[in-house]
Amino acid sequence: MINSTIILYGAFAGLVAILVTIAIERFGGLVGGVLGTIPSTIVPAAAGVYLIDGEESLTSSMSVVPIGMLINGLFLGVWIVFPQYVKNGKIRLPATIFASLIAWAGMAFTALVMIRYLTGDVISELSLGLIGLLALIVLAILFNLQGIGAPKGVNKVPITILSLRGIAAGIAIAVCLLMAELGRPFIAGLASAFPAIFLTSMVALWISQGPQVPRGAAAPMMLGGASVSVYALIAMWSLPSYGVVLGSILAWVGAVMLWTIPAYLLLKRFRLGVD
């Protein structure tokens, strides 16, 4: 029987996922891309893992999140680069979806194999997380330096697309918590970083606004998404130290203050005029 915590936190994650798409639609790719990637579904994922399987599982799963977010950054990179090589407009969206998911799956499998060999005697879990965060920052800066336009959407995202987006994100987090319950913290960490929000954002915005809006939002989302990694690294310490509620608040505030706000201000300064 599925733990009630999994159902509750999965449903919460789905609701948050819907709100992120609305943020990008309303505020444009630059503002929405960064603010829409404020730590959200990672909050119930981390809390659920800690409640279900304790501190050791929390540390293991959260240390993998920055690697997962790095893979997500490369996933978003596919949405920026790949579409321009598909000449047939009718298959451009499905081809991009397929290419991005295949890329994510391949990189996630490779990362999982490497993590199992590296963690422990070779590298600490905290070091693994810091390496993933630093690599994502470098990747995001390189893509944002390209200055791709990030316009606002002019059409409403259909309610059916929003609903599917919420369901996909909720399932991803539920799988994460289920893996934690089954004693698979590394898989749980990668599952919590599954790009359900990124994928459904890209698809929903492409369908309702055309390819330029999601393509323009991808690089800011890549940079803003590093806040999830910051949250995960702080949560490794704050949840065991201060409990689920206060620990989650501390990790969220820390991620927003240390990353989301500075990232937003930097993008506004250096990419002003491309919105």
Short mmCIF file of C-alpha atoms in Angstrom, two decimals:
data_model
loop_
_atom_site.label_atom_id
_atom_site.label_comp_id
_atom_site.label_asym_id
_atom_site.label_seq_id
_atom_site.Cartn_x
_atom_site.Cartn_y
_atom_site.Cartn_z
CA MET A 1 0.00 0.00 0.00
CA ILE A 2 1.33 3.44 -0.96
CA ASN A 3 2.36 5.65 1.96
CA SER A 4 -0.02 8.61 2.47
CA THR A 5 3.02 10.92 2.58
CA ILE A 6 3.81 9.96 -1.01
CA ILE A 7 0.28 10.81 -2.17
CA LEU A 8 0.14 14.12 -0.27
CA TYR A 9 3.54 15.39 -1.38
CA GLY A 10 3.03 14.16 -4.94
CA ALA A 11 -0.22 16.14 -5.18
CA PHE A 12 1.48 19.25 -3.79
CA ALA A 13 4.28 18.93 -6.32
CA GLY A 14 1.74 18.73 -9.14
CA LEU A 15 0.05 21.96 -8.02
CA VAL A 16 3.35 23.80 -7.86
CA ALA A 17 4.26 22.58 -11.35
CA ILE A 18 1.13 24.20 -12.77
CA LEU A 19 1.96 27.54 -11.14
CA VAL A 20 5.43 27.62 -12.74
CA THR A 21 4.00 27.48 -16.27
CA ILE A 22 1.66 30.35 -15.43
CA ALA A 23 4.62 32.40 -14.15
CA ILE A 24 6.52 32.01 -17.43
CA GLU A 25 3.37 32.77 -19.43
CA ARG A 26 2.64 35.94 -17.46
CA PHE A 27 6.12 37.37 -16.89
CA GLY A 28 8.09 36.16 -19.90
CA GLY A 29 10.98 33.76 -20.27
CA LEU A 30 13.54 35.91 -18.47
CA VAL A 31 11.58 36.71 -15.30
CA GLY A 32 9.38 33.60 -15.35
CA GLY A 33 12.29 31.35 -16.24
CA VAL A 34 14.21 32.34 -13.11
CA LEU A 35 11.37 32.95 -10.66
CA GLY A 36 9.54 29.87 -11.96
CA THR A 37 12.46 27.68 -10.92
CA ILE A 38 12.44 28.74 -7.27
CA PRO A 39 12.70 25.52 -5.19
CA SER A 40 9.25 23.97 -5.30
CA THR A 41 8.80 20.24 -5.85
CA ILE A 42 12.16 19.58 -4.18
CA VAL A 43 10.62 20.81 -0.90
CA PRO A 44 8.10 17.96 -0.51
CA ALA A 45 10.61 15.53 -2.05
CA ALA A 46 13.28 16.28 0.57
CA ALA A 47 10.80 16.37 3.44
CA GLY A 48 9.21 13.12 2.32
CA VAL A 49 12.53 11.29 1.98
CA TYR A 50 13.57 12.45 5.46
CA LEU A 51 10.28 11.43 7.06
CA ILE A 52 10.19 8.08 5.29
CA ASP A 53 13.81 6.92 5.51
CA GLY A 54 15.77 9.24 7.81
CA GLU A 55 18.89 11.40 7.67
CA GLU A 56 21.20 8.99 5.85
CA SER A 57 18.78 8.56 2.98
CA LEU A 58 18.17 12.33 2.87
CA THR A 59 21.91 13.02 2.57
CA SER A 60 22.39 10.42 -0.16
CA SER A 61 19.39 11.52 -2.23
CA MET A 62 20.03 15.29 -1.89
CA SER A 63 23.70 14.89 -2.86
CA VAL A 64 22.53 13.53 -6.23
CA VAL A 65 20.10 16.40 -6.90
CA PRO A 66 22.80 18.83 -8.20
CA ILE A 67 23.93 16.13 -10.64
CA GLY A 68 20.30 15.69 -11.67
CA MET A 69 19.92 19.44 -12.18
CA LEU A 70 23.11 19.47 -14.28
CA ILE A 71 21.54 16.78 -16.47
CA ASN A 72 18.38 18.91 -16.61
CA GLY A 73 20.50 21.83 -17.77
CA LEU A 74 21.77 19.72 -20.65
CA PHE A 75 18.16 18.61 -21.24
CA LEU A 76 17.16 22.27 -21.65
CA GLY A 77 20.18 22.79 -23.89
CA VAL A 78 18.63 20.31 -26.32
CA TRP A 79 15.53 22.53 -26.51
CA ILE A 80 17.73 25.52 -27.37
CA VAL A 81 19.97 23.87 -29.96
CA PHE A 82 18.11 20.92 -31.49
CA PRO A 83 14.95 22.52 -33.02
CA GLN A 84 16.91 24.61 -35.52
CA TYR A 85 18.22 21.42 -37.15
CA VAL A 86 14.74 19.97 -37.75
CA LYS A 87 13.57 21.44 -41.05
CA ASN A 88 10.11 19.85 -41.05
CA GLY A 89 7.95 22.07 -38.84
CA LYS A 90 5.31 19.37 -38.31
CA ILE A 91 7.71 17.02 -36.54
CA ARG A 92 9.90 19.65 -34.85
CA LEU A 93 8.12 19.47 -31.48
CA PRO A 94 7.81 15.66 -31.18
CA ALA A 95 11.38 15.25 -32.45
CA THR A 96 12.65 17.70 -29.82
CA ILE A 97 10.70 15.95 -27.06
CA PHE A 98 12.12 12.59 -28.11
CA ALA A 99 15.70 13.87 -28.43
CA SER A 100 15.63 15.65 -25.06
CA LEU A 101 14.20 12.64 -23.20
CA ILE A 102 16.66 10.23 -24.81
CA ALA A 103 19.51 12.58 -23.87
CA TRP A 104 18.23 12.84 -20.29
CA ALA A 105 17.80 9.08 -19.91
CA GLY A 106 21.27 8.35 -21.25
CA MET A 107 22.94 10.93 -19.03
CA ALA A 108 20.94 9.89 -15.95
CA PHE A 109 21.89 6.23 -16.38
CA THR A 110 25.56 7.14 -16.86
CA ALA A 111 25.49 9.42 -13.81
CA LEU A 112 23.85 6.77 -11.64
CA VAL A 113 26.52 4.21 -12.53
CA MET A 114 29.33 6.70 -11.87
CA ILE A 115 27.81 7.87 -8.58
CA ARG A 116 27.67 4.33 -7.22
CA TYR A 117 31.39 3.89 -7.88
CA LEU A 118 32.50 7.35 -6.77
CA THR A 119 30.60 8.01 -3.55
CA GLY A 120 32.06 6.70 -0.33
CA ASP A 121 35.81 6.13 -0.44
CA VAL A 122 36.54 8.19 -3.59
CA ILE A 123 34.42 11.30 -3.01
CA SER A 124 32.11 12.52 -0.26
CA GLU A 125 28.41 13.07 -0.91
CA LEU A 126 28.75 16.80 -0.17
CA SER A 127 31.65 17.11 -2.64
CA LEU A 128 29.58 15.32 -5.28
CA GLY A 129 26.78 17.83 -4.80
CA LEU A 130 29.13 20.83 -4.98
CA ILE A 131 30.73 19.54 -8.19
CA GLY A 132 27.30 19.16 -9.79
CA LEU A 133 26.29 22.68 -8.73
CA LEU A 134 29.48 24.30 -10.05
CA ALA A 135 29.22 22.47 -13.39
CA LEU A 136 25.59 23.59 -13.78
CA ILE A 137 26.54 27.22 -13.07
CA VAL A 138 29.22 27.15 -15.78
CA LEU A 139 26.82 25.53 -18.26
CA ALA A 140 24.03 28.02 -17.52
CA ILE A 141 26.34 31.03 -17.88
CA LEU A 142 27.57 29.81 -21.27
CA PHE A 143 24.01 29.43 -22.61
CA ASN A 144 22.83 32.76 -21.20
CA LEU A 145 25.74 34.58 -22.83
CA GLN A 146 24.16 33.71 -26.18
CA GLY A 147 21.47 36.32 -25.50
CA ILE A 148 18.53 34.40 -26.97
CA GLY A 149 15.32 36.47 -26.89
CA ALA A 150 12.91 35.55 -24.09
CA PRO A 151 9.50 37.05 -24.98
CA LYS A 152 6.30 36.88 -22.98
CA GLY A 153 3.50 34.59 -24.08
CA VAL A 154 0.48 36.16 -25.76
CA ASN A 155 -1.87 33.16 -25.55
CA LYS A 156 -3.31 31.24 -22.63
CA VAL A 157 -1.87 27.81 -21.89
CA PRO A 158 -4.80 25.34 -22.25
CA ILE A 159 -6.14 23.95 -18.97
CA THR A 160 -5.66 20.40 -20.27
CA ILE A 161 -1.93 21.04 -20.78
CA LEU A 162 -1.65 22.58 -17.33
CA SER A 163 -3.40 19.57 -15.81
CA LEU A 164 -1.14 17.09 -17.60
CA ARG A 165 1.86 19.09 -16.42
CA GLY A 166 0.76 18.89 -12.81
CA ILE A 167 0.10 15.15 -13.09
CA ALA A 168 3.55 14.51 -14.61
CA ALA A 169 5.34 16.45 -11.87
CA GLY A 170 3.29 14.79 -9.15
CA ILE A 171 4.13 11.32 -10.48
CA ALA A 172 7.85 12.17 -10.62
CA ILE A 173 7.92 13.21 -6.97
CA ALA A 174 5.79 10.23 -5.93
CA VAL A 175 8.32 7.93 -7.63
CA CYS A 176 11.12 9.74 -5.79
CA LEU A 177 9.48 9.09 -2.42
CA LEU A 178 8.64 5.51 -3.33
CA MET A 179 12.31 4.89 -4.16
CA ALA A 180 13.27 6.33 -0.78
CA GLU A 181 10.80 4.01 0.93
CA LEU A 182 12.33 1.07 -0.96
CA GLY A 183 15.83 2.05 0.19
CA ARG A 184 17.10 3.46 -3.12
CA PRO A 185 18.23 7.00 -2.16
CA PHE A 186 20.40 7.66 -5.23
CA ILE A 187 17.56 6.73 -7.58
CA ALA A 188 15.24 8.83 -5.41
CA GLY A 189 17.53 11.82 -5.82
CA LEU A 190 17.56 11.50 -9.61
CA ALA A 191 13.80 10.92 -9.67
CA SER A 192 13.24 14.11 -7.67
CA ALA A 193 15.20 15.96 -10.36
CA PHE A 194 13.34 14.35 -13.28
CA PRO A 195 12.58 17.25 -15.66
CA ALA A 196 8.79 16.92 -15.41
CA ILE A 197 8.46 20.66 -14.81
CA PHE A 198 10.95 21.59 -17.53
CA LEU A 199 9.47 19.18 -20.07
CA THR A 200 5.86 20.13 -19.49
CA SER A 201 6.81 23.83 -19.45
CA MET A 202 8.52 23.52 -22.81
CA VAL A 203 5.66 21.53 -24.38
CA ALA A 204 2.86 23.67 -22.94
CA LEU A 205 4.50 26.93 -23.97
CA TRP A 206 5.44 25.61 -27.43
CA ILE A 207 1.87 24.51 -28.13
CA SER A 208 0.25 27.72 -26.87
CA GLN A 209 2.89 30.33 -27.78
CA GLY A 210 5.09 28.86 -30.51
CA PRO A 211 8.73 27.69 -30.29
CA GLN A 212 10.39 31.03 -29.48
CA VAL A 213 8.88 31.46 -25.99
CA PRO A 214 10.07 28.09 -24.57
CA ARG A 215 13.40 28.39 -26.39
CA GLY A 216 13.94 31.82 -24.85
CA ALA A 217 12.93 30.61 -21.40
CA ALA A 218 15.27 27.59 -21.42
CA ALA A 219 18.55 29.38 -20.63
CA PRO A 220 17.10 31.48 -17.74
CA MET A 221 15.42 28.32 -16.40
CA MET A 222 18.79 26.57 -16.56
CA LEU A 223 20.40 29.32 -14.45
CA GLY A 224 17.45 29.66 -12.08
CA GLY A 225 17.26 25.89 -11.64
CA ALA A 226 20.58 25.93 -9.80
CA SER A 227 18.57 27.17 -6.81
CA VAL A 228 17.17 23.65 -6.50
CA SER A 229 20.72 22.36 -6.09
CA VAL A 230 21.41 25.00 -3.45
CA TYR A 231 18.24 23.97 -1.64
CA ALA A 232 19.27 20.32 -1.69
CA LEU A 233 22.73 21.06 -0.26
CA ILE A 234 21.29 23.20 2.54
CA ALA A 235 18.52 20.67 3.27
CA MET A 236 21.15 17.98 3.92
CA TRP A 237 22.01 19.99 7.05
CA SER A 238 18.88 21.97 7.93
CA LEU A 239 16.26 19.20 8.02
CA PRO A 240 18.14 16.92 10.46
CA SER A 241 19.16 19.95 12.55
CA TYR A 242 15.84 21.82 12.76
CA GLY A 243 13.14 19.39 11.70
CA VAL A 244 11.01 19.18 8.56
CA VAL A 245 9.09 22.46 8.86
CA LEU A 246 11.76 24.89 10.05
CA GLY A 247 14.50 23.04 8.17
CA SER A 248 12.57 23.30 4.90
CA ILE A 249 11.93 27.01 5.47
CA LEU A 250 15.63 27.65 6.17
CA ALA A 251 16.70 25.75 3.05
CA TRP A 252 14.13 27.55 0.87
CA VAL A 253 15.00 31.03 2.13
CA GLY A 254 18.70 30.24 1.82
CA ALA A 255 18.32 29.06 -1.79
CA VAL A 256 16.29 32.12 -2.78
CA MET A 257 18.59 34.61 -1.05
CA LEU A 258 21.86 32.97 -2.10
CA TRP A 259 20.88 32.10 -5.67
CA THR A 260 17.48 33.04 -7.10
CA ILE A 261 17.60 36.78 -6.34
CA PRO A 262 21.26 37.26 -7.41
CA ALA A 263 20.65 35.24 -10.59
CA TYR A 264 17.57 37.30 -11.46
CA LEU A 265 19.40 40.59 -10.89
CA LEU A 266 22.33 39.47 -13.03
CA LEU A 267 20.07 38.44 -15.90
CA LYS A 268 18.14 41.70 -15.73
CA ARG A 269 21.38 43.64 -15.90
CA PHE A 270 23.22 41.73 -18.60
CA ARG A 271 20.28 40.53 -20.70
CA LEU A 272 18.17 43.67 -20.52
CA GLY A 273 16.48 44.20 -23.85
CA VAL A 274 16.31 40.55 -24.94
CA ASP A 275 13.00 39.92 -23.14
#
